[in-house]
């Protein structure tokens, strides 16, 4: 069975600092990997996705993620965070038509001035 | 382009009542899914469908029923609401006739069972 681990429940970062959110997955074949962001009371917005090919994936809002098969990881990074990045971030793994996503428990990001 | 539309946005039910959460998509996606989101647990799959007339159970199906009579609609029925079903429910759609897509999510339905 597939699974996703986001080891950090809550991260606090200063505005302008760099950010890395960790995601480890367990899946028997090549997974499809996603990062979604959720602002309070809102739905989920896709930040970026990995289906195949280049292991460094660029997304919206200046985010990127790197797929490392040897480490079963898909960490999310941003070189300089903005106050508007404060939200909850979810890593997810899927396959096939992505009708059965498995999500991590999320990482809540707080930005301090 | 509406994407995935869920109604209602908010609902309060009494224990034992039944209701249907509506989900519609206008992207001609073949696959649709329902998830529930609870604090500290991420999103968990309730039921999913890979096409009209085809549904299957996900991780947490008990207490919920689904049907898929059209490509566009995938309603979720709570048969007899319980406080444990207090949650935020998200509908998603994906997969366009042989083309991989990510899952597109609706804005969610916040359900409280008292």
XYZ file of C-alpha atoms in Angstrom:
227
model
C 0.000 0.000 0.000
C 1.204 3.489 -0.741
C 1.907 5.962 2.036
C 3.218 9.492 2.486
C 5.066 10.907 5.467
C 5.445 14.589 6.179
C 7.601 14.574 9.305
C 7.177 18.260 10.161
C 3.765 19.172 11.549
C 4.553 22.871 11.900
C 7.400 25.019 10.571
C 8.091 28.676 11.306
C 10.241 30.657 8.900
C 11.233 34.313 8.724
C 10.052 36.263 5.704
C 12.763 36.228 3.063
C 14.368 33.052 4.382
C 14.582 29.827 2.422
C 12.183 26.973 2.941
C 12.286 23.218 2.601
C 9.315 20.991 3.418
C 9.996 17.288 3.607
C 7.995 14.511 2.018
C 8.802 10.811 1.977
C 6.675 8.298 0.137
C 6.287 4.559 -0.078
C 5.126 3.089 -3.360
C 5.929 -0.055 -5.279
C 6.418 1.495 -8.703
C 7.222 4.912 -10.105
C 4.795 7.222 -8.358
C 3.079 10.347 -9.453
C 3.852 13.014 -6.854
C 2.127 16.248 -5.998
C 2.348 19.194 -3.669
C -0.870 21.029 -2.833
C -1.306 24.171 -0.737
C -4.346 25.052 1.333
C -5.031 28.474 2.814
C -7.355 28.602 5.837
C -10.931 27.779 4.907
C -10.020 27.227 1.277
C -9.695 24.319 -1.098
C -6.496 22.747 -2.382
C -4.364 24.416 -5.009
C -1.783 22.440 -6.957
C 1.735 23.815 -6.561
C 3.552 21.294 -8.722
C 3.473 17.746 -9.985
C 5.855 14.990 -11.047
C 4.812 12.328 -13.521
C 8.141 11.413 -15.138
C 11.256 12.931 -16.715
C 13.275 15.705 -15.158
C 13.512 15.106 -11.434
C 13.591 18.822 -10.597
C 10.111 20.203 -11.021
C 9.169 23.859 -11.133
C 5.810 25.001 -9.872
C 3.794 28.101 -9.279
C 4.613 30.895 -6.817
C 8.362 30.218 -7.080
C 8.239 26.723 -5.589
C 10.235 23.740 -6.796
C 10.580 20.116 -5.748
C 13.104 17.395 -6.429
C 12.219 13.738 -6.896
C 14.890 11.489 -5.381
C 14.073 7.872 -6.053
C 16.963 6.565 -3.918
C 15.654 8.429 -0.883
C 11.930 8.046 -1.688
C 11.613 11.774 -1.216
C 9.933 14.694 -2.936
C 10.897 17.751 -0.890
C 9.413 21.153 -1.606
C 11.677 24.212 -1.673
C 11.463 27.942 -2.065
C 14.498 30.246 -1.963
C 12.738 33.191 -0.308
C 9.352 32.981 1.380
C 6.732 35.713 1.419
C 4.129 36.343 4.121
C 1.475 35.141 1.665
C 3.058 31.662 1.685
C 1.659 31.002 5.148
C -0.659 28.032 4.660
C -0.830 24.275 5.025
C 1.087 22.164 2.549
C 0.210 18.628 1.556
C 2.312 16.098 -0.286
C 0.411 13.381 -2.153
C 1.207 10.256 -4.145
C -0.939 8.788 -6.892
C -0.925 6.403 -9.810
C -2.904 5.647 -12.927
C -5.573 8.301 -13.275
C -4.875 9.784 -9.845
C -8.327 8.876 -8.620
C -6.859 7.357 -5.450
C -4.443 9.859 -3.975
C -2.719 9.198 -0.683
C -1.947 12.353 1.258
C 0.492 13.154 3.986
C -0.808 14.709 7.181
C 0.329 18.162 6.120
C 2.830 20.768 7.264
C 1.568 24.083 8.550
C 3.845 26.966 7.579
C 3.981 30.134 9.653
C 5.878 33.179 8.391
C 7.255 35.705 10.878
C 8.386 39.241 9.966
C -14.545 27.476 -16.621
C -16.083 26.308 -13.314
C -13.912 23.209 -12.751
C -15.207 21.178 -9.798
C -18.258 22.583 -8.018
C -19.424 21.378 -4.624
C -22.669 22.248 -2.895
C -23.468 23.148 -0.217
C -20.438 24.922 1.233
C -21.649 24.536 4.814
C -24.146 22.175 6.414
C -25.270 21.327 9.935
C -27.051 18.019 10.460
C -28.583 16.312 13.414
C -27.482 12.809 14.292
C -29.439 10.299 12.252
C -30.364 12.658 9.438
C -29.415 11.873 5.885
C -28.173 14.207 3.196
C -26.418 14.338 -0.150
C -23.318 16.343 -0.915
C -23.277 17.369 -4.541
C -20.247 17.402 -6.819
C -20.149 18.372 -10.488
C -17.266 18.837 -12.903
C -17.243 20.376 -16.370
C -13.822 19.212 -17.574
C -15.001 15.903 -19.062
C -12.827 14.032 -16.587
C -13.440 10.316 -16.328
C -12.342 9.870 -12.729
C -13.951 11.420 -9.672
C -13.248 10.972 -5.978
C -14.444 11.997 -2.538
C -12.106 12.749 0.355
C -12.616 13.838 3.921
C -10.202 16.100 5.749
C -9.784 15.914 9.498
C -7.258 17.829 11.629
C -3.884 16.135 11.735
C -4.934 13.397 9.314
C -4.612 14.955 5.895
C -7.175 13.890 3.319
C -8.505 10.353 3.223
C -10.265 8.705 0.312
C -13.912 7.761 0.860
C -15.098 6.537 -2.550
C -14.010 6.932 -6.117
C -15.282 6.342 -9.635
C -13.432 5.606 -12.871
C -16.438 6.259 -15.082
C -20.206 6.426 -15.242
C -21.709 3.387 -13.559
C -18.443 2.358 -11.872
C -17.661 3.117 -8.235
C -15.412 1.616 -5.600
C -14.518 2.059 -1.953
C -11.569 3.974 -0.648
C -9.957 3.987 2.767
C -12.923 5.207 4.862
C -16.185 4.227 3.081
C -18.375 3.263 6.047
C -21.482 5.398 6.420
C -21.275 6.806 2.897
C -22.861 5.867 -0.394
C -22.077 7.020 -3.936
C -23.371 6.559 -7.437
C -22.219 7.840 -10.820
C -24.979 8.031 -13.373
C -23.302 10.693 -15.533
C -19.716 11.703 -16.256
C -20.298 15.125 -14.723
C -21.864 14.298 -11.357
C -20.711 12.277 -8.360
C -22.930 12.789 -5.296
C -21.966 11.540 -1.837
C -24.776 10.356 0.418
C -24.644 10.183 4.182
C -27.165 7.543 5.116
C -27.522 8.280 8.844
C -25.241 11.076 9.995
C -23.038 10.561 13.048
C -20.858 13.079 14.938
C -17.795 11.179 13.668
C -18.706 12.357 10.184
C -18.106 15.975 11.134
C -15.415 16.914 8.652
C -14.569 18.899 5.555
C -15.395 16.984 2.388
C -13.604 17.491 -0.895
C -14.559 16.227 -4.301
C -11.905 15.824 -6.996
C -11.784 14.910 -10.666
C -8.955 13.747 -12.907
C -7.940 11.880 -16.087
C -9.040 13.054 -19.479
C -9.425 10.151 -21.929
C -5.925 8.743 -21.886
C -4.227 11.915 -20.717
C -2.723 11.970 -17.252
C -3.864 14.912 -15.216
C -3.503 15.918 -11.641
C -6.587 15.853 -9.440
C -8.624 19.050 -9.474
C -10.416 19.795 -6.226
C -13.610 21.580 -5.348
C -13.766 24.207 -2.623
C -15.066 21.761 -0.039
C -18.169 21.224 2.076
C -17.840 21.817 5.800
C -20.217 19.434 7.562
C -21.074 19.507 11.249
C -23.130 16.722 12.804
C -24.632 17.556 16.191
